[in-house]
Short mmCIF file of C-alpha atoms in Angstrom, two decimals:
data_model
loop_
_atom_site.label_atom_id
_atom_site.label_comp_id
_atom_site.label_asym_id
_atom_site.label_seq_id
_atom_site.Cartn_x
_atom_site.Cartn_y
_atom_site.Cartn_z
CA UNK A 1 185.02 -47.44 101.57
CA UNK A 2 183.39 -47.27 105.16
CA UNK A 3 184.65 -50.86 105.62
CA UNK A 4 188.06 -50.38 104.14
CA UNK A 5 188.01 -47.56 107.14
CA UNK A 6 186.83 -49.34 109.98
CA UNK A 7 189.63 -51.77 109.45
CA UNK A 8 192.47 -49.40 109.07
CA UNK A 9 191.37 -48.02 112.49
CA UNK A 10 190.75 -51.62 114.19
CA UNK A 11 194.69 -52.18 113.14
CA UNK A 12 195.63 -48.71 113.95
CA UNK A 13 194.40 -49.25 117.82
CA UNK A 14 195.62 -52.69 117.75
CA UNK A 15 199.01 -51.61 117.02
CA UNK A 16 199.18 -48.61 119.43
CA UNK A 17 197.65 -51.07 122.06
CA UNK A 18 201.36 -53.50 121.63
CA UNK A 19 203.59 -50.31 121.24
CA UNK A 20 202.02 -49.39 124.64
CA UNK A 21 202.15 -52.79 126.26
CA UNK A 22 205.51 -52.46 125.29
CA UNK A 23 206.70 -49.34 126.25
CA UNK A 24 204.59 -48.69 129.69
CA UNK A 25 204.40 -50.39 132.98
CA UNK A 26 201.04 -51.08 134.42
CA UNK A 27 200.76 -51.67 138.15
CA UNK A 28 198.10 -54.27 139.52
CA UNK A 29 196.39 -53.67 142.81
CA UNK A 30 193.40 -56.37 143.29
CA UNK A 31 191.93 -58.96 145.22
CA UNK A 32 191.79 -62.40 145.69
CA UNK A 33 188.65 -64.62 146.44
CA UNK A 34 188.46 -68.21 148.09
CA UNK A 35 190.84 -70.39 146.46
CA UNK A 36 190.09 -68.68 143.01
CA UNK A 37 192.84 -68.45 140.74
CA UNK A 38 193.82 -65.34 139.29
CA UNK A 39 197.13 -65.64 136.83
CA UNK A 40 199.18 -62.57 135.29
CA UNK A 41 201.10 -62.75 131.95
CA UNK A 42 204.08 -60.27 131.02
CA UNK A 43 205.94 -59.98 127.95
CA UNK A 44 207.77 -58.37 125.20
CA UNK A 45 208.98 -60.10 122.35
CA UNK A 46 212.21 -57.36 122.29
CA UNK A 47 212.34 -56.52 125.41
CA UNK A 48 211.14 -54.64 128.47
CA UNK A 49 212.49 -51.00 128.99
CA UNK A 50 215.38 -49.85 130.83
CA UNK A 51 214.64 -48.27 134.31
CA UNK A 52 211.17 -50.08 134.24
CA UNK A 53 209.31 -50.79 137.70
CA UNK A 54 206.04 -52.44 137.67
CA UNK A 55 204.31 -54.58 140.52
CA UNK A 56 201.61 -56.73 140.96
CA UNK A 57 199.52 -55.85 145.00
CA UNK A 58 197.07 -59.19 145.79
CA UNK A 59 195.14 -58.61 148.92
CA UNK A 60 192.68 -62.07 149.95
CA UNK A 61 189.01 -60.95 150.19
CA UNK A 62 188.88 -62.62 153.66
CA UNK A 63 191.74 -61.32 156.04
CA UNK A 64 191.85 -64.58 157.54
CA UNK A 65 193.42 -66.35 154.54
CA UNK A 66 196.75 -66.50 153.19
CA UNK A 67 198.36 -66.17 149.88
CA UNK A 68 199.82 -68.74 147.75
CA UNK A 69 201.27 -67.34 144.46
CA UNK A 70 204.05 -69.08 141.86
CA UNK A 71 206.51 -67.18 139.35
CA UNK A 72 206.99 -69.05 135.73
CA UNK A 73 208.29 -68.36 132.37
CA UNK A 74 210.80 -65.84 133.94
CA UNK A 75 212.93 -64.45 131.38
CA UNK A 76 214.92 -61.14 132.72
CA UNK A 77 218.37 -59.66 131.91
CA UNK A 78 221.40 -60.03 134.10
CA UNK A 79 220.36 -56.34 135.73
CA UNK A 80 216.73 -57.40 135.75
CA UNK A 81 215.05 -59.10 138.78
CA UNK A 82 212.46 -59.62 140.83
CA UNK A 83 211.39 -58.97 144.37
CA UNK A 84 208.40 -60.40 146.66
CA UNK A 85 207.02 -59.18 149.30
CA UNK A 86 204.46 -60.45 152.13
CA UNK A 87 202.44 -57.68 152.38
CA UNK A 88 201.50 -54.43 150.22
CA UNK A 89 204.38 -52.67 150.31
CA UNK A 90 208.33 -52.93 149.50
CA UNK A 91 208.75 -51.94 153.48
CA UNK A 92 207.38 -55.46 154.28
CA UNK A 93 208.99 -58.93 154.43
CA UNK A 94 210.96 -59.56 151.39
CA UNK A 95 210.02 -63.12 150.73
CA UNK A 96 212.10 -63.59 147.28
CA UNK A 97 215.15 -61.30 146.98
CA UNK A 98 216.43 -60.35 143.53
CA UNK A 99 215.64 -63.38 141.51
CA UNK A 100 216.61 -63.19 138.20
CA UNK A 101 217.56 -65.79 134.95
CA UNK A 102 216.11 -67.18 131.99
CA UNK A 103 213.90 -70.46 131.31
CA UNK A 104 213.37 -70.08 134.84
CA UNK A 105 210.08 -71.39 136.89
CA UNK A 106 210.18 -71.13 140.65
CA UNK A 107 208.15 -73.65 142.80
CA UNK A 108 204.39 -73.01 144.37
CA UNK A 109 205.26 -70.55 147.79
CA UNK A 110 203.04 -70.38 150.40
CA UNK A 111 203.08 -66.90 152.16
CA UNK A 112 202.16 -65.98 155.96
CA UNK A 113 200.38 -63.08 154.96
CA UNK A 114 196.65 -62.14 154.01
CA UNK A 115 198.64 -60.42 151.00
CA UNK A 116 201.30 -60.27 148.50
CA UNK A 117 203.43 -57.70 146.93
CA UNK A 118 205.38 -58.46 143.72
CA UNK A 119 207.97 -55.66 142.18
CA UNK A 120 209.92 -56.35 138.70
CA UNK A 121 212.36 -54.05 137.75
CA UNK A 122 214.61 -53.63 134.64
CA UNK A 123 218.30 -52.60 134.85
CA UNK A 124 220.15 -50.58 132.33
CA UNK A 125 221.09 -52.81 130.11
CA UNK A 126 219.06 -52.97 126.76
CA UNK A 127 217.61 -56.72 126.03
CA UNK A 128 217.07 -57.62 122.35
CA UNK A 129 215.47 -60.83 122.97
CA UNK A 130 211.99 -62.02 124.49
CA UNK A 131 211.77 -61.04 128.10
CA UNK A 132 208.53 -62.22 130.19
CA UNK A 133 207.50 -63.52 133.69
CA UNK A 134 203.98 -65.42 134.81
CA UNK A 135 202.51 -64.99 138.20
CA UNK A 136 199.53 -66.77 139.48
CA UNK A 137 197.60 -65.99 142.60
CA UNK A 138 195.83 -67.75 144.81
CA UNK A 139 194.44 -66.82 148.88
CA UNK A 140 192.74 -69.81 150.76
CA UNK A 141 193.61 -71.41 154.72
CA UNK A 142 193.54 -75.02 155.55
CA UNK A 143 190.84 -76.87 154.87
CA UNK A 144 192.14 -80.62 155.62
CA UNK A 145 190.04 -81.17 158.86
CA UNK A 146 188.37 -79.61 161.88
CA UNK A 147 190.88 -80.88 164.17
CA UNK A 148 192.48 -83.44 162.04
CA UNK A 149 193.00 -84.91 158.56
CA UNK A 150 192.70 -88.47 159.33
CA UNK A 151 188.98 -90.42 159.22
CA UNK A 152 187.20 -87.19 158.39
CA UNK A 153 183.44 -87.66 156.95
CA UNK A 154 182.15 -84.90 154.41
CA UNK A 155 178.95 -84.45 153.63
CA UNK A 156 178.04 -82.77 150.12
CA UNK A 157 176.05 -80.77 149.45
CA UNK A 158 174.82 -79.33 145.95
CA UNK A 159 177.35 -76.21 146.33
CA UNK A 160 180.78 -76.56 146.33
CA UNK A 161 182.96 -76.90 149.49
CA UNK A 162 186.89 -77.10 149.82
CA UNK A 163 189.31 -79.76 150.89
CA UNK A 164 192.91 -79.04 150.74
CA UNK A 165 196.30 -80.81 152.31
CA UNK A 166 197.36 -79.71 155.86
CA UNK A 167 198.65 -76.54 156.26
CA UNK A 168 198.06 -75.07 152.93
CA UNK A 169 198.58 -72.55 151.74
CA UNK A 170 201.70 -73.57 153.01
CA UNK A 171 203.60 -76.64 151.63
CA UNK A 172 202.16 -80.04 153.37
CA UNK A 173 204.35 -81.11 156.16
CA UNK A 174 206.66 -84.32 155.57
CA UNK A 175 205.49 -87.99 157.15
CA UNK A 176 201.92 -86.95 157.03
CA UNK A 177 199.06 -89.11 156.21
CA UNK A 178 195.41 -88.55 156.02
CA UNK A 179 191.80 -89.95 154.61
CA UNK A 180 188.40 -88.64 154.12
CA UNK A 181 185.29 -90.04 153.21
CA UNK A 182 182.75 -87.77 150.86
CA UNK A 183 179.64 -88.57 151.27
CA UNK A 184 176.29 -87.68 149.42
CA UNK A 185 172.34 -88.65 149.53
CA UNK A 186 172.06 -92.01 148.03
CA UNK A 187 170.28 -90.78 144.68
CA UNK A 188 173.56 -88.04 143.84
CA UNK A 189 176.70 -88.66 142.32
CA UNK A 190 179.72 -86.72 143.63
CA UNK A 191 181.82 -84.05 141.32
CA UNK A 192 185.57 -83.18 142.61
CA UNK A 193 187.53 -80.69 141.11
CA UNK A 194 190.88 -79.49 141.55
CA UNK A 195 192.21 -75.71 141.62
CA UNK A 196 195.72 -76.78 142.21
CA UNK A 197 197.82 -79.51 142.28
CA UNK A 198 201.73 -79.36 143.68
CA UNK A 199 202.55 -82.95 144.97
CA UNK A 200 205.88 -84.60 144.52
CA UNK A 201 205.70 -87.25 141.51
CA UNK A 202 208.35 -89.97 142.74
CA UNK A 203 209.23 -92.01 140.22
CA UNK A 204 206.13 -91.51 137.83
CA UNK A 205 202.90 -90.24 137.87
CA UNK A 206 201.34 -93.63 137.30
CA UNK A 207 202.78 -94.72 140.73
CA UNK A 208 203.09 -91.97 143.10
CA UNK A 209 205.33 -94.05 145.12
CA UNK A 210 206.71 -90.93 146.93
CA UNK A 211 203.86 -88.67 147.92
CA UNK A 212 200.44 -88.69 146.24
CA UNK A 213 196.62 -88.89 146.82
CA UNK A 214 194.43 -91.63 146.23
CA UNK A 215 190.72 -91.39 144.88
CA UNK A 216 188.30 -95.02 145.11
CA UNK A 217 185.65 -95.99 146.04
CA UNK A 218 184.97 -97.53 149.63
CA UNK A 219 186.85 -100.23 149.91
CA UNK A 220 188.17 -100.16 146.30
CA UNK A 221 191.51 -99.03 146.33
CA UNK A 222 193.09 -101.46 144.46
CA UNK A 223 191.77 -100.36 141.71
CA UNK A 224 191.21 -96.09 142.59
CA UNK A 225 189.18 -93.94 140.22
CA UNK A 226 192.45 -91.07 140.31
CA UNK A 227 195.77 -91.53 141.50
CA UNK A 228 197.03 -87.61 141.66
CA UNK A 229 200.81 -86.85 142.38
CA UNK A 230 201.61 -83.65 139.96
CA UNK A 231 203.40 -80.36 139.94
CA UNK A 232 202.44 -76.53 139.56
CA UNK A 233 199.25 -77.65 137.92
CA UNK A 234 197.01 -74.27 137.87
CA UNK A 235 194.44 -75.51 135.09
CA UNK A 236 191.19 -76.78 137.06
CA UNK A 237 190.53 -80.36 136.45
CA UNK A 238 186.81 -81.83 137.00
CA UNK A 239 186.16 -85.78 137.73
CA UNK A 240 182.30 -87.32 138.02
CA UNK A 241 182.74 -90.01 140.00
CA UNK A 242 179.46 -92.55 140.04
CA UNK A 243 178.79 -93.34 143.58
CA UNK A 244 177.65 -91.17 146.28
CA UNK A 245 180.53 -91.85 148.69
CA UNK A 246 184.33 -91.65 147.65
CA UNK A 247 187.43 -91.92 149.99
CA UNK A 248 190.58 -89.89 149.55
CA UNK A 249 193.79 -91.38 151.06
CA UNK A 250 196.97 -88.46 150.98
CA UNK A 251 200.80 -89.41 152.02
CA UNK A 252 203.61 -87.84 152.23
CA UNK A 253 207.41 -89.52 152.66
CA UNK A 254 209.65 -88.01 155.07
CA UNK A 255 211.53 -85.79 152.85
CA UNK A 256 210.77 -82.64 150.45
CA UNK A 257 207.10 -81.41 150.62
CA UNK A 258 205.05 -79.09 148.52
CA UNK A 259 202.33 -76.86 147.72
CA UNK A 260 199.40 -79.80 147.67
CA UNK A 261 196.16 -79.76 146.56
CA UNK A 262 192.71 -77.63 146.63
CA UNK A 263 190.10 -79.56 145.34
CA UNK A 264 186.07 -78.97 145.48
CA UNK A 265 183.46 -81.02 146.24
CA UNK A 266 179.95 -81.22 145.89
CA UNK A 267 176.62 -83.78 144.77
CA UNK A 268 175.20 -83.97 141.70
CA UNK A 269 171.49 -84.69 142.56
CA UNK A 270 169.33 -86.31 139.64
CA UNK A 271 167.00 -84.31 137.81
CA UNK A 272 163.58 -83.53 139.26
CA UNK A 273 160.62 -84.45 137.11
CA UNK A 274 157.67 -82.28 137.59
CA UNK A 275 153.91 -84.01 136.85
CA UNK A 276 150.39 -82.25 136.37
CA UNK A 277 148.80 -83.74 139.81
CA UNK A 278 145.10 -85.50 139.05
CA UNK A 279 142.44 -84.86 141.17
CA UNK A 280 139.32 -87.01 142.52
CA UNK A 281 136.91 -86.11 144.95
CA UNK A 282 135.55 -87.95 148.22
CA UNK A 283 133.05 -87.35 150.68
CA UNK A 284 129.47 -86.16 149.64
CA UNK A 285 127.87 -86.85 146.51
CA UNK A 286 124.55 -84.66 145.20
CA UNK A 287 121.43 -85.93 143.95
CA UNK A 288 122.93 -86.71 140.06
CA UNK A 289 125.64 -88.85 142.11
CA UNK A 290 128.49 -87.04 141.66
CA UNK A 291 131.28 -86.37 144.19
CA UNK A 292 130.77 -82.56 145.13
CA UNK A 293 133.69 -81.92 148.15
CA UNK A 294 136.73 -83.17 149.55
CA UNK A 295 139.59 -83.35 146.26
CA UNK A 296 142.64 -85.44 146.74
CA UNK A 297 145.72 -85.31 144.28
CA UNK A 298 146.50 -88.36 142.83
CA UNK A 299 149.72 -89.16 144.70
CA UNK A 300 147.90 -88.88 148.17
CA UNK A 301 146.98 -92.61 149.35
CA UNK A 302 143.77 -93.78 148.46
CA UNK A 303 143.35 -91.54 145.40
CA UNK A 304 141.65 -93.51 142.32
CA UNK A 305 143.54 -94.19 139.10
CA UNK A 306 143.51 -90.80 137.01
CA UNK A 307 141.79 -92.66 134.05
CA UNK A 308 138.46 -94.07 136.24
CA UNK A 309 138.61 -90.57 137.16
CA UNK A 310 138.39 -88.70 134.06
CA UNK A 311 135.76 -90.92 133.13
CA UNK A 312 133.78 -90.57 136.19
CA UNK A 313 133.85 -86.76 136.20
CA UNK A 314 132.72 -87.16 132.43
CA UNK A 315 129.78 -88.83 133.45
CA UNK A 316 129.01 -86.38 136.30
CA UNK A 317 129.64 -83.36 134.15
CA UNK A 318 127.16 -84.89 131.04
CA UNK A 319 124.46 -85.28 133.96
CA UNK A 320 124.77 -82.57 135.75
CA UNK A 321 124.12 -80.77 132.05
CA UNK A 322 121.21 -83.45 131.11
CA UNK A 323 118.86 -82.94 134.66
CA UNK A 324 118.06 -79.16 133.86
CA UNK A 325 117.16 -79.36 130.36
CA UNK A 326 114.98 -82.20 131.33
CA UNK A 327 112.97 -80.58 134.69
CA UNK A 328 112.77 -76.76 131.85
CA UNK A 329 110.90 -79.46 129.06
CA UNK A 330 109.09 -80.92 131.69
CA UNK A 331 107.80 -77.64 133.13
CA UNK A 332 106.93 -75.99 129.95
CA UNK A 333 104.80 -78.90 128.85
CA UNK A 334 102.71 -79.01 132.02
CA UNK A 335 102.53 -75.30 131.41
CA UNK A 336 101.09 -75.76 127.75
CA UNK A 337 98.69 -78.02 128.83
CA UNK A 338 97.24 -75.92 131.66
CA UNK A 339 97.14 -73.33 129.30
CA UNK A 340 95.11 -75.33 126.54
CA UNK A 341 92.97 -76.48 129.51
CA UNK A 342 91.96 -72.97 130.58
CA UNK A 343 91.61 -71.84 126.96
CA UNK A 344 89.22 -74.28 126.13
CA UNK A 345 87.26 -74.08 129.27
CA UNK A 346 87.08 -70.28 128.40
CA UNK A 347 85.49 -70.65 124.85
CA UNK A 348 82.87 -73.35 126.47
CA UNK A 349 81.62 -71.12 129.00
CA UNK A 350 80.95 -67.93 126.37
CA UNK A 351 79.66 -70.45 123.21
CA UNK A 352 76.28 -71.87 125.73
CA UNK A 353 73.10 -69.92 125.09
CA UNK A 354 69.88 -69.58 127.30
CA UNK A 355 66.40 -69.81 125.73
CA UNK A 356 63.87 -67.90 128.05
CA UNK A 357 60.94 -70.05 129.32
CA UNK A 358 57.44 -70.12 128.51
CA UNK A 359 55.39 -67.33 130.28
CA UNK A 360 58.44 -65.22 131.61
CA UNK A 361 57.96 -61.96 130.35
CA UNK A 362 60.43 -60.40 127.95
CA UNK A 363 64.05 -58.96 130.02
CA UNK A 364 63.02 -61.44 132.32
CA UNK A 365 64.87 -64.50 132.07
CA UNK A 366 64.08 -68.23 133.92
CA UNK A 367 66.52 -69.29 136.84
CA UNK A 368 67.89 -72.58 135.56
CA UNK A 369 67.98 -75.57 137.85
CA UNK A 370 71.42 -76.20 139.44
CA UNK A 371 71.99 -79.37 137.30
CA UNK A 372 72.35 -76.85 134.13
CA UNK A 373 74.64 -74.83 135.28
CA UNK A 374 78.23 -74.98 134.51
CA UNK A 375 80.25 -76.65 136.52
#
């Protein structure tokens, strides 16, 4: 019965929770960290409401960065639209005026501004079929070079660092070429992975022959580890590659440019193995022969194998025990003997009798001669 109850409430809340999502508007106000993705989903299988105004507010963590953001699966009435804004209000630039449709996915926009506001609003007219719109987010600055893109060397290290095309977050300028080289201590590997991709395909993604960037090894690029040229990819996508240096090669042609890339790097350094260090000692030994100062771990130069070690300190140990118990037996047999010595010596000296002479008188008793004495 309990159960039966828990799970008429679970779907009771689970239906109020759609029949609110469908009926209210929430509004968004957050913020965006360095090139992290943050994505929004909208939708209502009948419809949004009449006279409905909701809006999504992304401000970048750091004020020096600027916003990237892309609208998809937009699916609005003729009276609905939506309006974007490069800043956090509707008084600021208006970026994308009334954009409206159905099936409808605009392109990755970069926008001059450290943030981003993005209004939706429903007309009068009542929709029976599936309306919805997708916004993702992103805030980041160029990252393609100190002063320039072209014969840059990057050093990894074991967190991740950015690389992105020139300009970003605004689209990559036309006729533009660049290369780095990543480079890693010669035990890692290297791990890239991209945040975003929005770089025009040509012909095919297996050629890139319009713009696209190139992934090999030093000089390898016949045959390239990743050959990217992609659109409004959001979805990060992570590549080992097996060497500790990797070259990237990006061009552009001189017509229509996009979003880019943002891609991390960083090394992958080989796992440490941790050992139980074996001592030996040096220097000084005491009078069983044993080492008694001075120990050394086993990886210092001139340490002793571990094994004639152990066995050596053995020896020294079953000594060091052996020497005492010997010098106690020793010393408690001289001291019986003494001991039976004196006894005997004792019980001599009270067992000898002395017979008066002849003519003493009685009580008086004959000196003996010095030769019957006891010695």
């Amino acid at each position: 019965m309990e159960m039966r109850l828990l799970c008429l409430m679970a779907l009771s809340c689970l239906l109020l929770a759609n029949g609110d999502a469908q009926d209210t508007c929430t509004n968004v106000d957050d913020t965006l960290e360095d090139f992290k993705v943050k994505t929004y989903f909208w939708e209502n299988a009948t419809g949004f409401n009449n006279d409905m105004t909701c809006s999504w507010t992304m401000r970048a963590v750091n004020q020096g960065n600027k916003i990237a953001y892309q609208l998809t699966d937009i699916n609005l009435g003729v009276d609905d639209h939506i309006n974007v804004y490069a800043g956090t209000s509707t008084g600021d630039q208006n970026v994308l005026t009334n954009r409206t449709g159905t099936s409808l996915s605009l392109t990755i926009i970069g926008v001059d501004s450290p943030a981003v506001h993005v209004v939706l609003q429903t007309g009068n007219v009542m929709q029976a079929t599936r309306q919805s719109v997708n916004a993702y987010f992103m805030a980041g600055s160029d990252h393609s070079g100190a002063v320039s893109c072209v014969n840059q060397t990057l050093v990894a290290g074991a967190e991740p660092q950015f690389l992105t095309t020139p300009a970003f977050p605004m689209a990559y300028p036309v006729s533009k070429k660049c290369s780095w080289i990543i480079t890693s201590p010669e035990s890692a590997t290297l791990e890239l992975t991209f945040h975003m991709i929005d770089i025009e395909a040509g012909d095919s993604a297996a050629t890139c022959n319009y713009d696209g960037l190139v992934v090999y090894l030093p000089g390898q690029k016949d045959t390239p580890e990743l050959l990217v040229c992609r659109r409004n990819v959001w979805v990060p996508e992570t590549h080992a590659i097996a060497s500790n240096q990797v070259q990237l090669d990006f061009s552009a042609d001189d017509s229509d440019s996009y979003g880019g890339f943002v891609l991390s790097y960083k090394a992958i350094l080989p796992p440490t193995t941790t050992t139980t260090p074996q001592t030996s000692t040096e220097g000084t030994t005491d009078s069983s022969g044993c080492n008694t100062e001075q120990t050394t771990s086993e990886d210092e130069p001139g340490s002793s194998d571990s094994t004639s070690s152990d066995s050596e300190n053995e020896g020294c140990e079953l000594v060091s025990c052996v020497i005492p118990i010997v010098v106690v037996i020793v010393l408690l047999f001289v001291a019986v003997v003494v001991a039976v010595v004196l006894v005997r010596k004792r019980q001599k000296g009270s067992s000898k009798k002395y017979t008066p002479a002849a003519g003493t008188e009685p009580g008086e008793m004959k000196k003996m001669s010095p030769d019957a004495e006891d010695v």
